[in-house]
PDB file of C-alpha atoms in Angstrom:
ATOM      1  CA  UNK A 919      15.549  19.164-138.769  1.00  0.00           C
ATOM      2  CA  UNK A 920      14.979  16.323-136.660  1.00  0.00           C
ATOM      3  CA  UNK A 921      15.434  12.918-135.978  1.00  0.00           C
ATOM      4  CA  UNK A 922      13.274  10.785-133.477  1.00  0.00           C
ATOM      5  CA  UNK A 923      13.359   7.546-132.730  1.00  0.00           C
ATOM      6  CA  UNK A 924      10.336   4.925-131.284  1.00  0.00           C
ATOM      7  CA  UNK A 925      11.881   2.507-129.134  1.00  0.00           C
ATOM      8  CA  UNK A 926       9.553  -0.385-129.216  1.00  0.00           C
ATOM      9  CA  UNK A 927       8.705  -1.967-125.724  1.00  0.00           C
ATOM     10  CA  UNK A 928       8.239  -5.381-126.546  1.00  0.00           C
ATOM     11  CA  UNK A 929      10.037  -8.740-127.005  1.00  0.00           C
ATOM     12  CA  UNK A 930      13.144  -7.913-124.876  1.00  0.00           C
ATOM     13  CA  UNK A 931      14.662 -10.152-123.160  1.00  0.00           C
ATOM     14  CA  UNK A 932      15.374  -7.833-120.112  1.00  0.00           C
ATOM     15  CA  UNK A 933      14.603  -4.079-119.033  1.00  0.00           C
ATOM     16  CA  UNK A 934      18.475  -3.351-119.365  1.00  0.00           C
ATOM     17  CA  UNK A 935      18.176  -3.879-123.232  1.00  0.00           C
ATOM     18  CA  UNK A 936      15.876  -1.303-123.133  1.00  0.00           C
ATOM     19  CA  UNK A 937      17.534   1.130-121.148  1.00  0.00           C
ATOM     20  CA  UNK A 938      21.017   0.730-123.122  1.00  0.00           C
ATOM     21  CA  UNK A 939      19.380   1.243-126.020  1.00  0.00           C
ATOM     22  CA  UNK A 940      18.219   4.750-125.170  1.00  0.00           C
ATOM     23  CA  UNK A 941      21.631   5.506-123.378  1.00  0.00           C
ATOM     24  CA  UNK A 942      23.067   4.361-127.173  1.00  0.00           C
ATOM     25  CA  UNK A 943      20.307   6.448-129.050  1.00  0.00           C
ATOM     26  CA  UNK A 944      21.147   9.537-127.061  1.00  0.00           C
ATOM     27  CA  UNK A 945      25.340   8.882-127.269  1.00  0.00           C
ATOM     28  CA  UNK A 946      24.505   8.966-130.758  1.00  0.00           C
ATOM     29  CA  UNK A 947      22.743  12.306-130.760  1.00  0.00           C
ATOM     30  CA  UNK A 948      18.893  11.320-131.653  1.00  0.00           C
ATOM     31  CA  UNK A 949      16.543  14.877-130.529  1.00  0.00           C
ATOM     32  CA  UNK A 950      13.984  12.616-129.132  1.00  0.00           C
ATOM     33  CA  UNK A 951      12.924   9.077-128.149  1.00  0.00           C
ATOM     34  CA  UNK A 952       9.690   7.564-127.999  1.00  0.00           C
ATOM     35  CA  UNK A 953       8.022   4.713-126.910  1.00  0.00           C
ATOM     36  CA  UNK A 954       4.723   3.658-127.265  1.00  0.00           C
ATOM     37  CA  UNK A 955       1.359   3.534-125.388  1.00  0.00           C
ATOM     38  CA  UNK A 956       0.207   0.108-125.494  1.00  0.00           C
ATOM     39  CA  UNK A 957      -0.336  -3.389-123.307  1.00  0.00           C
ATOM     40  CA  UNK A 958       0.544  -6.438-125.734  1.00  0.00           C
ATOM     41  CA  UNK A 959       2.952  -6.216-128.233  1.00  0.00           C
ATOM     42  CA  UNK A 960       1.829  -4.962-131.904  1.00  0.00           C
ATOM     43  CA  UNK A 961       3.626  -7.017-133.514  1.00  0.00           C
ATOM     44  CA  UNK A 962       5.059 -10.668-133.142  1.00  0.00           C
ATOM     45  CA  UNK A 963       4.055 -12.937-131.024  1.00  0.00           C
ATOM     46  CA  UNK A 964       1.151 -11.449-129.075  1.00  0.00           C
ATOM     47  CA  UNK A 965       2.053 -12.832-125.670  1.00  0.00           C
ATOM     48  CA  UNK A 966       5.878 -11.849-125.778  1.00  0.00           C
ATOM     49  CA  UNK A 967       7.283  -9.828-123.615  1.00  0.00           C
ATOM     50  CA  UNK A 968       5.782  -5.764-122.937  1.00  0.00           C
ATOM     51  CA  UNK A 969       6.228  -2.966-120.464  1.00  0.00           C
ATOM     52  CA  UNK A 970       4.120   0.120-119.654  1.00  0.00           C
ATOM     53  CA  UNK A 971       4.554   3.401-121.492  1.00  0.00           C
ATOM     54  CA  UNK A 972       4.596   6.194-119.001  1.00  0.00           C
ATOM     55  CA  UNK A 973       6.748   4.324-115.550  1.00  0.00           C
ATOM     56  CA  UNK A 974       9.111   3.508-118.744  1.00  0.00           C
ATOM     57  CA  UNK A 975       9.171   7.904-119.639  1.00  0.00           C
ATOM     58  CA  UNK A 976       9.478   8.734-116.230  1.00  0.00           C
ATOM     59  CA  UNK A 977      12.577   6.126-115.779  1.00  0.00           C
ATOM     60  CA  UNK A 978      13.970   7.581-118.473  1.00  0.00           C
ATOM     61  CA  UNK A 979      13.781  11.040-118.008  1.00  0.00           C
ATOM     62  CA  UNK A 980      16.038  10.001-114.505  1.00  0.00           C
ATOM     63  CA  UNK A 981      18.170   8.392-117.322  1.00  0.00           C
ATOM     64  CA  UNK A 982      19.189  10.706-119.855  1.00  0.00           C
ATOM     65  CA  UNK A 983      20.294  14.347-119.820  1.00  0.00           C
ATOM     66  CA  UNK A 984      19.800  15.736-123.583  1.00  0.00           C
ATOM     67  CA  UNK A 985      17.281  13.694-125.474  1.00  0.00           C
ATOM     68  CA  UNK A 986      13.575  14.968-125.314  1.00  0.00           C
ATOM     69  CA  UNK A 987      11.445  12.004-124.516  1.00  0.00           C
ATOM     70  CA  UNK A 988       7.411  10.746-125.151  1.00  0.00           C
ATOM     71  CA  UNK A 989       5.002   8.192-126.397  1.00  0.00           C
ATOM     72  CA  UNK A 990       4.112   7.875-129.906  1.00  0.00           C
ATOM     73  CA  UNK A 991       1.634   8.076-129.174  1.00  0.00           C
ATOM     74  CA  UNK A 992      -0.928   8.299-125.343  1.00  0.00           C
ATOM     75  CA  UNK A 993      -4.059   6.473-125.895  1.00  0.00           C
ATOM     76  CA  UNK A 994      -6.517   9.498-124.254  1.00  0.00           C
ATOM     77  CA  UNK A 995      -8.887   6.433-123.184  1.00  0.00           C
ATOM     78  CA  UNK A 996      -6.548   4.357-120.607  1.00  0.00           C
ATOM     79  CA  UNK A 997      -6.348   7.271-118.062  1.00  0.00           C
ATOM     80  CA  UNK A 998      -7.952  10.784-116.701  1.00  0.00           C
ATOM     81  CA  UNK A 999      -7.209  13.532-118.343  1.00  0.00           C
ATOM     82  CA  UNK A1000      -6.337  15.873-115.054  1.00  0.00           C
ATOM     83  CA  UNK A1001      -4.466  12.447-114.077  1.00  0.00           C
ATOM     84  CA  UNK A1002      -2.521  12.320-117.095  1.00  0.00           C
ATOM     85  CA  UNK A1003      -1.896  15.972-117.030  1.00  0.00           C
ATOM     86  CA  UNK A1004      -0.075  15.007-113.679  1.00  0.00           C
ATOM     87  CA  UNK A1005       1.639  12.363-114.742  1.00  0.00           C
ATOM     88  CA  UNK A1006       2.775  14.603-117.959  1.00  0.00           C
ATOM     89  CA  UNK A1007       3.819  17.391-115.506  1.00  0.00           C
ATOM     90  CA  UNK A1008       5.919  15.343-113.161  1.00  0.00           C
ATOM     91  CA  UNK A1009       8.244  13.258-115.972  1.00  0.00           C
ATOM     92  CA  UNK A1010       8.558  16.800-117.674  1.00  0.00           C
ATOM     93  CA  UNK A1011      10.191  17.941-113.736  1.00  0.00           C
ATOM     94  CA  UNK A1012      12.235  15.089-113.417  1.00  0.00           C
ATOM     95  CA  UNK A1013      13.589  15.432-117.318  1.00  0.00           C
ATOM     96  CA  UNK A1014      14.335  19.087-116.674  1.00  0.00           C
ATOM     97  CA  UNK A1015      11.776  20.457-119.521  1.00  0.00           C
ATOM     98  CA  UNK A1016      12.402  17.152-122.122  1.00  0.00           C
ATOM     99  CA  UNK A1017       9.054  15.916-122.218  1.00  0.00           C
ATOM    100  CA  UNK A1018       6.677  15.839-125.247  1.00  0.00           C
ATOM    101  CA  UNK A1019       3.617  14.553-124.601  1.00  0.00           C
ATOM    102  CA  UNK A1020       2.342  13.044-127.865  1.00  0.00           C
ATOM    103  CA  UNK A1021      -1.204  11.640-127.926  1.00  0.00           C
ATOM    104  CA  UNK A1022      -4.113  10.140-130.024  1.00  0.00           C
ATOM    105  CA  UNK A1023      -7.606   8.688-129.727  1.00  0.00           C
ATOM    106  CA  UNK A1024      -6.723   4.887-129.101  1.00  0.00           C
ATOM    107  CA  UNK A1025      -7.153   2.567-131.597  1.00  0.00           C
ATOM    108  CA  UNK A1026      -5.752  -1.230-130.295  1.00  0.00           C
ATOM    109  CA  UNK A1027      -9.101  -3.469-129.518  1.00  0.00           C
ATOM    110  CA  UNK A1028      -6.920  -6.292-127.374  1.00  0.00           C
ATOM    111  CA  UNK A1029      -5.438  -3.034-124.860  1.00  0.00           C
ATOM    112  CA  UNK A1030      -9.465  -2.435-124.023  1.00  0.00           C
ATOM    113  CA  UNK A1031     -10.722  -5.503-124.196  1.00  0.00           C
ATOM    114  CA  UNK A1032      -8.241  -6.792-121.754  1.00  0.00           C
ATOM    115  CA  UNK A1033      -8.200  -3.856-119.173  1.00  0.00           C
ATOM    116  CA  UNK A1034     -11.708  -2.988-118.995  1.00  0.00           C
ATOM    117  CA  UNK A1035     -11.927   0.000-121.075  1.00  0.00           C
ATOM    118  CA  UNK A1036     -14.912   0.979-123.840  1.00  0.00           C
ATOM    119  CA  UNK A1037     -13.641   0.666-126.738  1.00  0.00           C
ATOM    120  CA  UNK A1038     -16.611   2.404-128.614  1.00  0.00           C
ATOM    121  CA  UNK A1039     -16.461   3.781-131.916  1.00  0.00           C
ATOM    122  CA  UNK A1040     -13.249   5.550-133.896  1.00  0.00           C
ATOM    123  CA  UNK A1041     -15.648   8.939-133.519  1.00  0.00           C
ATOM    124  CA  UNK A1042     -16.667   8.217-130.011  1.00  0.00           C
ATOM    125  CA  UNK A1043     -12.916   8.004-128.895  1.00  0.00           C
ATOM    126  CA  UNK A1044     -11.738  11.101-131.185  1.00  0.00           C
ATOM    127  CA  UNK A1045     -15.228  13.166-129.316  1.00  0.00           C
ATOM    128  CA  UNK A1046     -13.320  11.871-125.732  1.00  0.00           C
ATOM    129  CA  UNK A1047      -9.812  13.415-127.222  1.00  0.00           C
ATOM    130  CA  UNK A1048     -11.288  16.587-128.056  1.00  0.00           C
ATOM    131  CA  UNK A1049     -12.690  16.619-124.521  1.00  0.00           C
ATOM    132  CA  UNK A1050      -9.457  15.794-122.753  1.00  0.00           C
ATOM    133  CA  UNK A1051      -7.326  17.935-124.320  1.00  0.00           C
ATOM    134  CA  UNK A1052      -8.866  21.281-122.804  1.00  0.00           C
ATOM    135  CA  UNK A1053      -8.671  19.380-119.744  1.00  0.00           C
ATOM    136  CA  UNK A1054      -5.099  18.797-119.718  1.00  0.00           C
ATOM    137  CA  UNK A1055      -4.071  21.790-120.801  1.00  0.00           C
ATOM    138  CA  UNK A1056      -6.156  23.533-118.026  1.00  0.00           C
ATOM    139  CA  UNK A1057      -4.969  21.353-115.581  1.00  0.00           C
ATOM    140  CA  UNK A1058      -1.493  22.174-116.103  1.00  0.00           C
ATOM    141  CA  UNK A1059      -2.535  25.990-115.846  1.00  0.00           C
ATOM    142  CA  UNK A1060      -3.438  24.602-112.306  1.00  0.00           C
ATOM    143  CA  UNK A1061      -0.792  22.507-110.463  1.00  0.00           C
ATOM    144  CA  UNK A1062       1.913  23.157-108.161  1.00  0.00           C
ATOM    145  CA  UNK A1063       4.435  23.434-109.474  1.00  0.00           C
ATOM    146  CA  UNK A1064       3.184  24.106-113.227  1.00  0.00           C
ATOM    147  CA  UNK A1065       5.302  22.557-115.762  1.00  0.00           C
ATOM    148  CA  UNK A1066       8.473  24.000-116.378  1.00  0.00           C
ATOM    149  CA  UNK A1067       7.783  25.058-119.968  1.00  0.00           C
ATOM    150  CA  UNK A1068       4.618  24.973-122.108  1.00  0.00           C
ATOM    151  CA  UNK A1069       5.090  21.189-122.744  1.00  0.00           C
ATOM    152  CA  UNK A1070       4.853  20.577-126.401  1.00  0.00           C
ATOM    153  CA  UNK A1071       1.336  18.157-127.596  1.00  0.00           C
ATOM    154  CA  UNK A1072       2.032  15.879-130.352  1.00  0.00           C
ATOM    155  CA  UNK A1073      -1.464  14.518-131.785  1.00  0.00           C
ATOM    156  CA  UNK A1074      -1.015  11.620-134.033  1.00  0.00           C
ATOM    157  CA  UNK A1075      -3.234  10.596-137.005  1.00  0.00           C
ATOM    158  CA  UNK A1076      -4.469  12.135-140.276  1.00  0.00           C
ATOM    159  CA  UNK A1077      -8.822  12.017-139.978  1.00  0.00           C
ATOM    160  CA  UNK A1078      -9.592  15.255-141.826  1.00  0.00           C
ATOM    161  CA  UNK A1079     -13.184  16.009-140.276  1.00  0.00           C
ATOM    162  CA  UNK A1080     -11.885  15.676-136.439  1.00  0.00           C
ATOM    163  CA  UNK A1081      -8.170  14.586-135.856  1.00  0.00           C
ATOM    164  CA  UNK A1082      -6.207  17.689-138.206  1.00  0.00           C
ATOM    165  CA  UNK A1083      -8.730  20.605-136.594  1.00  0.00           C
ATOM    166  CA  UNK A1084      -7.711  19.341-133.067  1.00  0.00           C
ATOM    167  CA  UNK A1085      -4.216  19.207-134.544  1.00  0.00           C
ATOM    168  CA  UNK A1086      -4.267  23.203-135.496  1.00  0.00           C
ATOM    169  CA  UNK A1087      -6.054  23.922-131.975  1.00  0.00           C
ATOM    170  CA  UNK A1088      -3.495  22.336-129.378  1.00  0.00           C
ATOM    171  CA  UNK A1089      -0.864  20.473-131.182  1.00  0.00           C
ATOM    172  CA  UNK A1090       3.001  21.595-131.231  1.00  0.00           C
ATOM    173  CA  UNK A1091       3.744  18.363-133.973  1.00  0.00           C
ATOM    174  CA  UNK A1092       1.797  16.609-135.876  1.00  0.00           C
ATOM    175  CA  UNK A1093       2.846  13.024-136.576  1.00  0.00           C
ATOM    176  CA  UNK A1094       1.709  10.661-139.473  1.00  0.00           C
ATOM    177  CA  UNK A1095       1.978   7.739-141.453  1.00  0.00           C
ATOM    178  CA  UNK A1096       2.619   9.144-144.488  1.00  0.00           C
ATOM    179  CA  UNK A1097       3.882   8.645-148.847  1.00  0.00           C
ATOM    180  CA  UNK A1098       3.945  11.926-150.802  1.00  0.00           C
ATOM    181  CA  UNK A1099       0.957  12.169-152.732  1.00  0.00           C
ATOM    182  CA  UNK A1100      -0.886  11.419-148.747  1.00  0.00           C
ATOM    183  CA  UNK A1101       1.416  14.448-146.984  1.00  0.00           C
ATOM    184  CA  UNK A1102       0.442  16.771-149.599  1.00  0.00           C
ATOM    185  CA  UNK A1103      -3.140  16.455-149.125  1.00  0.00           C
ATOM    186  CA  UNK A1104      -2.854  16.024-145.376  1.00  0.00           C
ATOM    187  CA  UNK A1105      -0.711  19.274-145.066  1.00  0.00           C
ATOM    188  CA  UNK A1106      -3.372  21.179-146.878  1.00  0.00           C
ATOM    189  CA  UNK A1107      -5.660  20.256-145.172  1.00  0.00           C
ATOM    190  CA  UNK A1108      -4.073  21.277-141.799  1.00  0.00           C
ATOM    191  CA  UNK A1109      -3.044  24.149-142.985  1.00  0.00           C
ATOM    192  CA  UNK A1110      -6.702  25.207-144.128  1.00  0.00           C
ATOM    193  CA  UNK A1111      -8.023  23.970-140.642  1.00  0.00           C
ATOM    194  CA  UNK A1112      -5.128  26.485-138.695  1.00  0.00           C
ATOM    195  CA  UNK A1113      -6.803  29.295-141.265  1.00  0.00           C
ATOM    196  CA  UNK A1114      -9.921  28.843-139.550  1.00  0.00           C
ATOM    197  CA  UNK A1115      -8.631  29.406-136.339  1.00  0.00           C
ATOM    198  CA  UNK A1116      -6.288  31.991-136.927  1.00  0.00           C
ATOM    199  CA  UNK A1117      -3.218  30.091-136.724  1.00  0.00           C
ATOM    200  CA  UNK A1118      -0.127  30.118-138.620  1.00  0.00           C
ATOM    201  CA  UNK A1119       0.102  26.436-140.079  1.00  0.00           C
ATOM    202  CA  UNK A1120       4.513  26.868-139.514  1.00  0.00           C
ATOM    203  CA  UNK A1121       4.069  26.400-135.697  1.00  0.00           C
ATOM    204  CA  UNK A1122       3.338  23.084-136.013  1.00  0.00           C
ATOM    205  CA  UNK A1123       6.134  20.644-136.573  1.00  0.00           C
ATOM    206  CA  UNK A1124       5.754  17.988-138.798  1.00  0.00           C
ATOM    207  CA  UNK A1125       6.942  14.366-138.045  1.00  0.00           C
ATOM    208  CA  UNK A1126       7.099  11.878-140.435  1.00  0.00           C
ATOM    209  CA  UNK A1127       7.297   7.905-140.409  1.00  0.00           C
ATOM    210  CA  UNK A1128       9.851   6.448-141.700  1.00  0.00           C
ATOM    211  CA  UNK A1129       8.147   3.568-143.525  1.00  0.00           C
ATOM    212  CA  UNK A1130       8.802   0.381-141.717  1.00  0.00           C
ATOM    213  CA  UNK A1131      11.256  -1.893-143.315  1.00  0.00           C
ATOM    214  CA  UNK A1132      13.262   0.541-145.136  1.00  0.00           C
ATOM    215  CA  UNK A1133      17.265  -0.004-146.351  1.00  0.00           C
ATOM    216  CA  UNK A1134      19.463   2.896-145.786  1.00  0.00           C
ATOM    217  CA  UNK A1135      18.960   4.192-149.457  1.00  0.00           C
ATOM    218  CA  UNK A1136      15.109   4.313-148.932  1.00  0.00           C
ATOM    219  CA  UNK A1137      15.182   6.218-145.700  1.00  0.00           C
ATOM    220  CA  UNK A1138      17.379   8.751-146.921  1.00  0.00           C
ATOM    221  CA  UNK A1139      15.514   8.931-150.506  1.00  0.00           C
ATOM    222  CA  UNK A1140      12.186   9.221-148.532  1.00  0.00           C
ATOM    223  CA  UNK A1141      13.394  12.103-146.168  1.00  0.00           C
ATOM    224  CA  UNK A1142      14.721  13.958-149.323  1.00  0.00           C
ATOM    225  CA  UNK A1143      11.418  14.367-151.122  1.00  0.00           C
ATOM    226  CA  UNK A1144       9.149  15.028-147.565  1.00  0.00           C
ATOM    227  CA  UNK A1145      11.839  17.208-146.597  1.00  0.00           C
ATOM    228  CA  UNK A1146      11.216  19.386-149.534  1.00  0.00           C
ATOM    229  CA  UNK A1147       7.283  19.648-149.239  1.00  0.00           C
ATOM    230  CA  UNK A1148       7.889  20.483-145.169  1.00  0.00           C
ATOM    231  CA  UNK A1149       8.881  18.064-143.088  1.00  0.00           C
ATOM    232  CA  UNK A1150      10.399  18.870-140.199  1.00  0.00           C
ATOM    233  CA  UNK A1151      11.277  15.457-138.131  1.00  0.00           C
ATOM    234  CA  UNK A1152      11.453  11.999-138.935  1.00  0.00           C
ATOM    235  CA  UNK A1153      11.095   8.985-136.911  1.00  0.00           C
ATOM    236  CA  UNK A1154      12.572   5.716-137.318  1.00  0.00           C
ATOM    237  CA  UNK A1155      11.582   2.172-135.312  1.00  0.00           C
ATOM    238  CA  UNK A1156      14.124   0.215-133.488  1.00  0.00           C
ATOM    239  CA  UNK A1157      13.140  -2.919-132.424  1.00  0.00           C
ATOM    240  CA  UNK A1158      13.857  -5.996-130.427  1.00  0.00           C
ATOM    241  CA  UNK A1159      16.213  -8.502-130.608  1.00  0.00           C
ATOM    242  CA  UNK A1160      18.189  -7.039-133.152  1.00  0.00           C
ATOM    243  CA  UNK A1161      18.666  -2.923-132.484  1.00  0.00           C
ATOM    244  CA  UNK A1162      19.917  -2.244-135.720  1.00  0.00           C
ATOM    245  CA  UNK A1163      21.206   1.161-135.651  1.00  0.00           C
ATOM    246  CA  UNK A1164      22.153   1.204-139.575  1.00  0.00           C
ATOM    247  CA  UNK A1165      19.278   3.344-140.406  1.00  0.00           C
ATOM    248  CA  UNK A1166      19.096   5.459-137.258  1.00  0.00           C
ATOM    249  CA  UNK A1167      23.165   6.313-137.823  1.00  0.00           C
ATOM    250  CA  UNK A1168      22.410   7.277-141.532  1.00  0.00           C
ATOM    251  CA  UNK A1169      19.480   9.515-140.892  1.00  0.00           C
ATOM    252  CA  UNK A1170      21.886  11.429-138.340  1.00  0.00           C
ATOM    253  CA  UNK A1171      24.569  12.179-140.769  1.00  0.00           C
ATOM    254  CA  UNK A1172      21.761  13.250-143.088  1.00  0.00           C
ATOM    255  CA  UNK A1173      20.342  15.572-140.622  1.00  0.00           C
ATOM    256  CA  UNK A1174      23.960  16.773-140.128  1.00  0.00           C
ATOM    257  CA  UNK A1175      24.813  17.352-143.564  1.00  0.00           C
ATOM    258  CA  UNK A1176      21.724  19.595-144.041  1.00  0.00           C
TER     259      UNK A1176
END
């Protein structure tokens, strides 16, 4: 059992918020902490404050010594493939073997729009995932020096006809937004598409949202009942100004007590 954490890089007031907060989050023993892959903030006022995903990983893979680290999730559109690959390869050498490198098929019109990318079609951009993905994994077949494990894929997302078959293909965890009756169907479903392929559905890890908003009591009541269909990690938001750890500390000594 796990418990992950998404930093959120947006309305700080400085960089050194953000980097004490993930020096707190691994004091306090999260397995892994994520940021995100995005230009504006999501949420908030549009214009406040934001900072890039992956010079954020690599500065914090210098940083920490324990925690496994990665976006949640890589929009496949905003760079190369073989570049990314690269880019995936180096912060998992300077974290010693701690990166994850969680991805998905973009979705945030404002990130295109305002740096030039095609934003196309929710199939077009999950067609341009299933082509990088080959292409990453390749590349890191090719460098020098190759990664210094097989660096875990995350794919985020829950599209049954192309998302959850890429999932069983190349994915290590599969994250998702999810309630009960949703993960039940979406867990069949993967575990029908890893059939096809040959795979045994219990190699991929499954990381769950904790819904947005929740009290203590909720986020413990939640990760009881996924828990017991096959949940594996959980992942809860911290967010600027506040940092409220309440949640984050209670979903440790759950994990814990386990």
């Amino acid at each position: 059992m796990r418990i992950g954490v998404q930093l959120q890089p947006q309305h700080f007031t400085e960089y050194q918020q953000l980097r004490d907060a993930v020096a707190k989050l691994e004091e306090l023993g999260v397995d892994v902490v994520y940021n995100w892959d995005h230009f504006f903030p999501l949420s908030g006022d549009p214009d406040g404050t934001h900072l890039e995903c992956w010079t954020m990983l690599a500065a914090w893979a210098e940083q920490t010594s324990r925690v496994e680290i990665g976006a949640l999730v890589t929009c496949n559109s905003y760079r190369n493939p073989d570049l990314l690959a690269d880019m995936a390869r180096t912060v998992d050498h300077i974290s010693n073997g701690r990166l994850i490198l969680g991805i998905g098929s973009g979705w945030f019109q404002r990130d295109y729009d305002e740096y030039g990318y095609e934003f196309g079609t929710a199939g077009s951009r999950l067609d341009d995932l299933a082509t990088a993905l080959p292409r990453i994994t390749e590349r890191w077949a090719k460098l020098n020096p190759k990664p210094t494990r097989d660096i875990p894929i995350l794919i985020g997302g829950g599209g049954e006809k192309k998302t959850l078959p890429l999932v069983a293909q190349y994915a290590s965890v599969w994250h998702y937004f999810v309630d009960l009756e949703t993960y039940r169907h979406k867990s069949a479903v993967l575990a029908d598409a890893c059939a096809k392929i040959g795979r045994d559905p219990k190699q991929i890890a499954h990381n769950v949202a904790i819904p947005r908003g929740s009290s203590v009591e909720e986020a413990i009541a939640f990760a009881d009942v996924l828990v017991a269909e096959g949940a594996t990690e959980f992942t809860a938001e911290l967010a600027a100004p506040e940092f409220d750890y309440t949640v984050i500390e209670a979903l440790l000594r759950w994990r814990d007590a386990q």
